[in-house]
Amino acid sequence: MTDFVSVTELSGDLVTKEQVQRMVHRYQWAGKYCANKDVLEVACGTGQGLGYLLKLSKSFEAGDYSKELLSIPVKHYKKRVSLSQFDAQDMPYEDLSKDVIILFEALYYIPNPDKFVSECKRILRPNGIVLIATANKNLDDFNPSPHSYNYYNKDEMDKLFTKFGFQSNFYGYVEVDKISLTHKTLRFMKKTAVFLGLMPRTMAGKKMLKRIVFGKLIPMPFEITGEECEYSPAVKLEDKGDDAYKVIYCASSLKEYRDV
């Protein structure tokens, strides 16, 4: 089985402040869609946002492909959250049983994304929605995960979901032109390392690079509260191109398709 542990932001691991902010922000963004809904998070990893979504949702379940990763939230949340091991291409949930399906920073790990989207279509109710967060592959310092299959930009994701009757809205987070000088330095170092083929392949290796630039790192929380940073709304990408942001969010709905 693929070793996803070495490429995942693990709870308790030392990370930058920006990594924590990005983690918190994507759950804050998703939370707007989850109030009083039946929610499923796919590829939940070590589950930093599970408790936050649990408090907002009518019902909440989550799971991951990796048994080793899943053992961390199982130990932390115990019986508070229903957690299962499953493949995103073949999910163990009934037809028309969920309102929201979440997949954060994992679409690129799925061998056949068509199967995942087809499963979402089967599981979601008529007004259901899929929420995606992914790294922006259009940036010049983009560095793919060693276990990834295919990254999707805005237009490619739109085509993927449109094939199955979804209509998508896209949003950007972390505007490249507004990041700090320190982060600009890290982007330059990362771009150079990617160009020279020297970019570390694991989170441990990347952590060493970040220590050089940022100095002291902080622990990734086991469970976020949503209060770690103030929420700033993501920007709808009709206003600016997707090249302007480090993170792309996608909200794909079946509503109009099933209402026809």
mmCIF file of C-alpha atoms in Angstrom:
data_model
loop_
_atom_site.group_PDB
_atom_site.id
_atom_site.type_symbol
_atom_site.label_atom_id
_atom_site.label_comp_id
_atom_site.label_asym_id
_atom_site.label_seq_id
_atom_site.Cartn_x
_atom_site.Cartn_y
_atom_site.Cartn_z
ATOM 1 C CA MET A 1 0.000 0.000 0.000
ATOM 2 C CA THR A 2 1.188 3.531 -0.799
ATOM 3 C CA ASP A 3 2.888 5.305 2.109
ATOM 4 C CA PHE A 4 0.734 8.411 2.539
ATOM 5 C CA VAL A 5 2.096 9.088 6.033
ATOM 6 C CA SER A 6 5.336 10.613 4.729
ATOM 7 C CA VAL A 7 3.490 13.125 2.500
ATOM 8 C CA THR A 8 0.667 14.119 4.865
ATOM 9 C CA GLU A 9 0.456 17.023 7.330
ATOM 10 C CA LEU A 10 0.308 14.953 10.502
ATOM 11 C CA SER A 11 -1.343 16.099 13.716
ATOM 12 C CA GLY A 12 1.357 17.034 16.217
ATOM 13 C CA ASP A 13 4.038 17.508 13.561
ATOM 14 C CA LEU A 14 5.991 20.775 13.418
ATOM 15 C CA VAL A 15 4.755 23.066 10.633
ATOM 16 C CA THR A 16 4.701 26.736 9.689
ATOM 17 C CA LYS A 17 2.060 29.144 10.934
ATOM 18 C CA GLU A 18 0.798 29.432 7.335
ATOM 19 C CA GLN A 19 0.226 25.658 7.151
ATOM 20 C CA VAL A 20 -2.005 25.851 10.223
ATOM 21 C CA GLN A 21 -3.842 28.893 8.839
ATOM 22 C CA ARG A 22 -4.482 27.122 5.540
ATOM 23 C CA MET A 23 -5.723 24.027 7.364
ATOM 24 C CA VAL A 24 -8.093 26.084 9.508
ATOM 25 C CA HIS A 25 -9.297 28.237 6.617
ATOM 26 C CA ARG A 26 -10.440 25.344 4.440
ATOM 27 C CA TYR A 27 -12.577 23.981 7.270
ATOM 28 C CA GLN A 28 -13.955 27.439 8.018
ATOM 29 C CA TRP A 29 -14.861 27.699 4.323
ATOM 30 C CA ALA A 30 -16.480 24.247 4.290
ATOM 31 C CA GLY A 31 -18.336 24.946 7.505
ATOM 32 C CA LYS A 32 -20.495 27.535 5.709
ATOM 33 C CA TYR A 33 -22.022 24.681 3.685
ATOM 34 C CA CYS A 34 -22.348 22.132 6.501
ATOM 35 C CA ALA A 35 -24.779 23.697 8.995
ATOM 36 C CA ASN A 36 -27.505 21.160 9.835
ATOM 37 C CA LYS A 37 -26.455 18.916 6.932
ATOM 38 C CA ASP A 38 -25.470 15.242 6.670
ATOM 39 C CA VAL A 39 -21.755 15.537 5.918
ATOM 40 C CA LEU A 40 -19.017 13.136 4.795
ATOM 41 C CA GLU A 41 -15.294 13.914 4.646
ATOM 42 C CA VAL A 42 -13.306 11.671 2.309
ATOM 43 C CA ALA A 43 -9.518 11.237 2.691
ATOM 44 C CA CYS A 44 -9.650 12.941 6.084
ATOM 45 C CA GLY A 45 -6.009 12.162 6.897
ATOM 46 C CA THR A 46 -5.263 12.719 10.562
ATOM 47 C CA GLY A 47 -8.529 14.594 10.991
ATOM 48 C CA GLN A 48 -7.680 18.065 12.263
ATOM 49 C CA GLY A 49 -11.051 19.479 11.166
ATOM 50 C CA LEU A 50 -13.371 16.634 12.135
ATOM 51 C CA GLY A 51 -14.416 18.020 15.509
ATOM 52 C CA TYR A 52 -15.076 21.449 14.014
ATOM 53 C CA LEU A 53 -17.391 20.050 11.324
ATOM 54 C CA LEU A 54 -19.048 17.651 13.771
ATOM 55 C CA LYS A 55 -20.319 20.604 15.830
ATOM 56 C CA LEU A 56 -21.848 22.277 12.762
ATOM 57 C CA SER A 57 -23.377 19.284 11.002
ATOM 58 C CA LYS A 58 -26.625 17.414 11.526
ATOM 59 C CA SER A 59 -24.593 14.204 11.140
ATOM 60 C CA PHE A 60 -20.930 13.745 10.308
ATOM 61 C CA GLU A 61 -18.820 10.798 9.128
ATOM 62 C CA ALA A 62 -15.306 10.572 7.736
ATOM 63 C CA GLY A 63 -12.731 8.123 6.503
ATOM 64 C CA ASP A 64 -9.424 7.578 4.751
ATOM 65 C CA TYR A 65 -7.765 5.040 2.473
ATOM 66 C CA SER A 66 -4.745 4.706 4.800
ATOM 67 C CA LYS A 67 -5.286 2.606 7.913
ATOM 68 C CA GLU A 68 -2.110 4.058 9.432
ATOM 69 C CA LEU A 69 -3.272 7.658 8.982
ATOM 70 C CA LEU A 70 -6.765 6.835 10.210
ATOM 71 C CA SER A 71 -5.398 5.413 13.467
ATOM 72 C CA ILE A 72 -4.483 8.964 14.582
ATOM 73 C CA PRO A 73 -8.016 10.493 14.516
ATOM 74 C CA VAL A 74 -9.469 7.217 15.818
ATOM 75 C CA LYS A 75 -7.231 7.542 18.879
ATOM 76 C CA HIS A 76 -7.968 11.266 19.306
ATOM 77 C CA TYR A 77 -11.730 11.361 18.725
ATOM 78 C CA LYS A 78 -12.559 7.884 20.042
ATOM 79 C CA LYS A 79 -16.357 7.499 19.688
ATOM 80 C CA ARG A 80 -17.096 11.181 19.001
ATOM 81 C CA VAL A 81 -16.705 10.741 15.231
ATOM 82 C CA SER A 82 -17.741 7.806 13.030
ATOM 83 C CA LEU A 83 -14.564 6.875 11.110
ATOM 84 C CA SER A 84 -14.119 4.208 8.429
ATOM 85 C CA GLN A 85 -11.379 2.967 6.125
ATOM 86 C CA PHE A 86 -12.465 3.115 2.477
ATOM 87 C CA ASP A 87 -11.457 3.944 -1.086
ATOM 88 C CA ALA A 88 -12.800 7.244 -2.492
ATOM 89 C CA GLN A 89 -13.585 5.361 -5.717
ATOM 90 C CA ASP A 90 -15.915 2.917 -3.935
ATOM 91 C CA MET A 91 -17.502 4.449 -0.850
ATOM 92 C CA PRO A 92 -19.608 2.421 1.621
ATOM 93 C CA TYR A 93 -22.558 4.814 1.796
ATOM 94 C CA GLU A 94 -26.133 4.471 0.572
ATOM 95 C CA ASP A 95 -27.592 6.289 -2.419
ATOM 96 C CA LEU A 96 -28.959 9.767 -1.656
ATOM 97 C CA SER A 97 -27.662 9.643 1.925
ATOM 98 C CA LYS A 98 -25.486 12.795 2.190
ATOM 99 C CA ASP A 99 -25.835 16.543 1.636
ATOM 100 C CA VAL A 100 -22.134 17.474 1.582
ATOM 101 C CA ILE A 101 -19.021 15.523 0.548
ATOM 102 C CA ILE A 102 -15.624 17.040 1.339
ATOM 103 C CA LEU A 103 -12.258 16.166 -0.222
ATOM 104 C CA PHE A 104 -9.317 18.337 0.828
ATOM 105 C CA GLU A 105 -5.843 18.140 -0.737
ATOM 106 C CA ALA A 106 -6.407 14.600 -2.019
ATOM 107 C CA LEU A 107 -8.065 14.680 -5.454
ATOM 108 C CA TYR A 108 -4.618 14.184 -6.985
ATOM 109 C CA TYR A 109 -4.101 10.935 -5.036
ATOM 110 C CA ILE A 110 -7.122 9.216 -6.614
ATOM 111 C CA PRO A 111 -6.156 6.960 -9.555
ATOM 112 C CA ASN A 112 -9.506 7.450 -11.322
ATOM 113 C CA PRO A 113 -11.187 10.727 -10.286
ATOM 114 C CA ASP A 114 -14.153 9.909 -12.550
ATOM 115 C CA LYS A 115 -15.048 7.071 -10.186
ATOM 116 C CA PHE A 116 -14.909 9.438 -7.217
ATOM 117 C CA VAL A 117 -17.195 12.001 -8.877
ATOM 118 C CA SER A 118 -19.569 9.220 -9.962
ATOM 119 C CA GLU A 119 -19.711 8.009 -6.359
ATOM 120 C CA CYS A 120 -20.458 11.558 -5.174
ATOM 121 C CA LYS A 121 -23.319 11.767 -7.646
ATOM 122 C CA ARG A 122 -24.728 8.484 -6.324
ATOM 123 C CA ILE A 123 -24.433 9.365 -2.640
ATOM 124 C CA LEU A 124 -25.559 13.006 -2.716
ATOM 125 C CA ARG A 125 -29.146 14.155 -2.396
ATOM 126 C CA PRO A 126 -30.687 16.475 -5.029
ATOM 127 C CA ASN A 127 -29.311 19.655 -3.431
ATOM 128 C CA GLY A 128 -25.995 18.021 -2.537
ATOM 129 C CA ILE A 129 -22.579 19.620 -2.960
ATOM 130 C CA VAL A 130 -18.946 18.484 -3.245
ATOM 131 C CA LEU A 131 -16.260 20.699 -1.677
ATOM 132 C CA ILE A 132 -12.690 20.433 -2.963
ATOM 133 C CA ALA A 133 -9.475 22.158 -1.872
ATOM 134 C CA THR A 134 -6.308 21.665 -3.899
ATOM 135 C CA ALA A 135 -2.881 23.168 -4.447
ATOM 136 C CA ASN A 136 -2.672 25.423 -7.495
ATOM 137 C CA LYS A 137 -0.641 23.594 -10.124
ATOM 138 C CA ASN A 138 -0.451 26.739 -12.308
ATOM 139 C CA LEU A 139 2.059 28.456 -9.992
ATOM 140 C CA ASP A 140 5.692 28.520 -11.080
ATOM 141 C CA ASP A 141 6.897 26.990 -7.784
ATOM 142 C CA PHE A 142 4.387 24.114 -7.904
ATOM 143 C CA ASN A 143 5.824 20.814 -6.678
ATOM 144 C CA PRO A 144 3.645 17.681 -7.045
ATOM 145 C CA SER A 145 3.488 15.026 -4.354
ATOM 146 C CA PRO A 146 5.522 11.892 -5.235
ATOM 147 C CA HIS A 147 2.371 9.736 -4.860
ATOM 148 C CA SER A 148 0.091 11.935 -6.954
ATOM 149 C CA TYR A 149 -1.591 10.923 -10.205
ATOM 150 C CA ASN A 150 -2.954 14.150 -11.647
ATOM 151 C CA TYR A 151 -3.496 17.684 -10.349
ATOM 152 C CA TYR A 152 -6.436 19.690 -11.650
ATOM 153 C CA ASN A 153 -6.570 23.419 -12.262
ATOM 154 C CA LYS A 154 -9.841 25.356 -12.340
ATOM 155 C CA ASP A 155 -10.779 24.557 -15.936
ATOM 156 C CA GLU A 156 -9.839 20.881 -15.646
ATOM 157 C CA MET A 157 -11.856 20.444 -12.458
ATOM 158 C CA ASP A 158 -14.809 22.139 -14.095
ATOM 159 C CA LYS A 159 -14.679 19.644 -16.991
ATOM 160 C CA LEU A 160 -14.333 16.714 -14.582
ATOM 161 C CA PHE A 161 -17.461 17.615 -12.616
ATOM 162 C CA THR A 162 -19.466 18.825 -15.614
ATOM 163 C CA LYS A 163 -19.243 15.326 -17.137
ATOM 164 C CA PHE A 164 -21.411 14.084 -14.271
ATOM 165 C CA GLY A 165 -23.946 16.909 -14.269
ATOM 166 C CA PHE A 166 -22.395 19.124 -11.598
ATOM 167 C CA GLN A 167 -22.177 22.898 -11.802
ATOM 168 C CA SER A 168 -19.095 24.371 -10.136
ATOM 169 C CA ASN A 169 -18.021 27.624 -8.522
ATOM 170 C CA PHE A 170 -14.335 28.270 -7.870
ATOM 171 C CA TYR A 171 -12.561 30.366 -5.256
ATOM 172 C CA GLY A 172 -8.984 31.369 -4.507
ATOM 173 C CA TYR A 173 -7.186 31.631 -1.179
ATOM 174 C CA VAL A 174 -3.729 33.079 -0.286
ATOM 175 C CA GLU A 175 -3.116 35.688 -2.959
ATOM 176 C CA VAL A 176 0.448 35.320 -4.217
ATOM 177 C CA ASP A 177 1.107 39.049 -4.633
ATOM 178 C CA LYS A 178 0.138 39.762 -1.012
ATOM 179 C CA ILE A 179 2.262 37.198 0.851
ATOM 180 C CA SER A 180 5.051 38.347 3.175
ATOM 181 C CA LEU A 181 8.684 38.859 2.138
ATOM 182 C CA THR A 182 9.604 35.713 4.078
ATOM 183 C CA HIS A 183 7.075 33.662 2.132
ATOM 184 C CA LYS A 184 8.271 35.190 -1.131
ATOM 185 C CA THR A 185 11.790 34.071 -0.190
ATOM 186 C CA LEU A 186 10.516 30.553 0.466
ATOM 187 C CA ARG A 187 8.688 30.536 -2.893
ATOM 188 C CA PHE A 188 11.897 31.555 -4.675
ATOM 189 C CA MET A 189 13.871 28.829 -2.881
ATOM 190 C CA LYS A 190 11.145 26.290 -3.647
ATOM 191 C CA LYS A 191 11.000 27.304 -7.326
ATOM 192 C CA THR A 192 14.789 26.940 -7.591
ATOM 193 C CA ALA A 193 14.759 23.576 -5.833
ATOM 194 C CA VAL A 194 11.958 22.301 -8.105
ATOM 195 C CA PHE A 195 13.842 23.489 -11.216
ATOM 196 C CA LEU A 196 17.057 21.762 -10.086
ATOM 197 C CA GLY A 197 15.263 18.598 -8.980
ATOM 198 C CA LEU A 198 16.333 19.148 -5.363
ATOM 199 C CA MET A 199 12.917 19.566 -3.749
ATOM 200 C CA PRO A 200 12.445 17.193 -0.762
ATOM 201 C CA ARG A 201 9.837 14.509 -1.448
ATOM 202 C CA THR A 202 8.610 14.021 2.124
ATOM 203 C CA MET A 203 7.100 16.293 4.778
ATOM 204 C CA ALA A 204 10.179 15.681 6.944
ATOM 205 C CA GLY A 205 12.477 16.979 4.204
ATOM 206 C CA LYS A 206 10.266 19.987 3.513
ATOM 207 C CA LYS A 207 10.216 20.739 7.245
ATOM 208 C CA MET A 208 14.012 21.146 7.220
ATOM 209 C CA LEU A 209 13.746 23.671 4.369
ATOM 210 C CA LYS A 210 11.035 25.621 6.192
ATOM 211 C CA ARG A 211 13.113 25.723 9.390
ATOM 212 C CA ILE A 212 15.874 27.464 7.452
ATOM 213 C CA VAL A 213 13.489 30.172 6.226
ATOM 214 C CA PHE A 214 11.013 30.521 9.102
ATOM 215 C CA GLY A 215 13.046 29.437 12.119
ATOM 216 C CA LYS A 216 10.780 28.117 14.867
ATOM 217 C CA LEU A 217 7.888 25.952 13.706
ATOM 218 C CA ILE A 218 4.663 25.187 15.609
ATOM 219 C CA PRO A 219 2.741 21.943 16.179
ATOM 220 C CA MET A 220 -0.110 21.063 13.832
ATOM 221 C CA PRO A 221 -3.211 20.793 16.080
ATOM 222 C CA PHE A 222 -4.893 17.432 16.568
ATOM 223 C CA GLU A 223 -8.216 19.269 16.476
ATOM 224 C CA ILE A 224 -8.905 22.817 15.336
ATOM 225 C CA THR A 225 -11.518 25.080 16.886
ATOM 226 C CA GLY A 226 -11.873 27.537 13.995
ATOM 227 C CA GLU A 227 -10.682 30.330 16.272
ATOM 228 C CA GLU A 228 -6.981 29.907 15.501
ATOM 229 C CA CYS A 229 -7.230 32.676 12.903
ATOM 230 C CA GLU A 230 -9.823 35.167 11.722
ATOM 231 C CA TYR A 231 -11.763 34.002 8.682
ATOM 232 C CA SER A 232 -11.264 35.937 5.463
ATOM 233 C CA PRO A 233 -13.633 34.905 2.651
ATOM 234 C CA ALA A 234 -12.121 33.115 -0.345
ATOM 235 C CA VAL A 235 -12.304 35.138 -3.568
ATOM 236 C CA LYS A 236 -14.576 33.937 -6.365
ATOM 237 C CA LEU A 237 -12.427 33.271 -9.415
ATOM 238 C CA GLU A 238 -14.709 35.141 -11.775
ATOM 239 C CA ASP A 239 -13.033 38.215 -10.316
ATOM 240 C CA LYS A 240 -9.403 37.089 -10.707
ATOM 241 C CA GLY A 241 -7.624 34.306 -12.556
ATOM 242 C CA ASP A 242 -6.581 31.159 -10.731
ATOM 243 C CA ASP A 243 -2.888 32.005 -11.276
ATOM 244 C CA ALA A 244 -3.224 34.641 -8.531
ATOM 245 C CA TYR A 245 -3.780 32.191 -5.635
ATOM 246 C CA LYS A 246 -1.892 29.390 -3.918
ATOM 247 C CA VAL A 247 -5.036 27.396 -3.069
ATOM 248 C CA ILE A 248 -8.076 26.654 -5.248
ATOM 249 C CA TYR A 249 -11.474 25.782 -3.748
ATOM 250 C CA CYS A 250 -14.247 24.166 -5.765
ATOM 251 C CA ALA A 251 -17.923 23.884 -4.759
ATOM 252 C CA SER A 252 -19.808 21.606 -7.172
ATOM 253 C CA SER A 253 -23.548 21.196 -6.906
ATOM 254 C CA LEU A 254 -26.034 18.753 -8.450
ATOM 255 C CA LYS A 255 -29.057 20.960 -7.803
ATOM 256 C CA GLU A 256 -29.812 22.198 -11.315
ATOM 257 C CA TYR A 257 -28.983 18.832 -12.886
ATOM 258 C CA ARG A 258 -31.479 16.915 -10.747
ATOM 259 C CA ASP A 259 -34.141 19.606 -10.927
ATOM 260 C CA VAL A 260 -34.360 19.248 -14.731
#
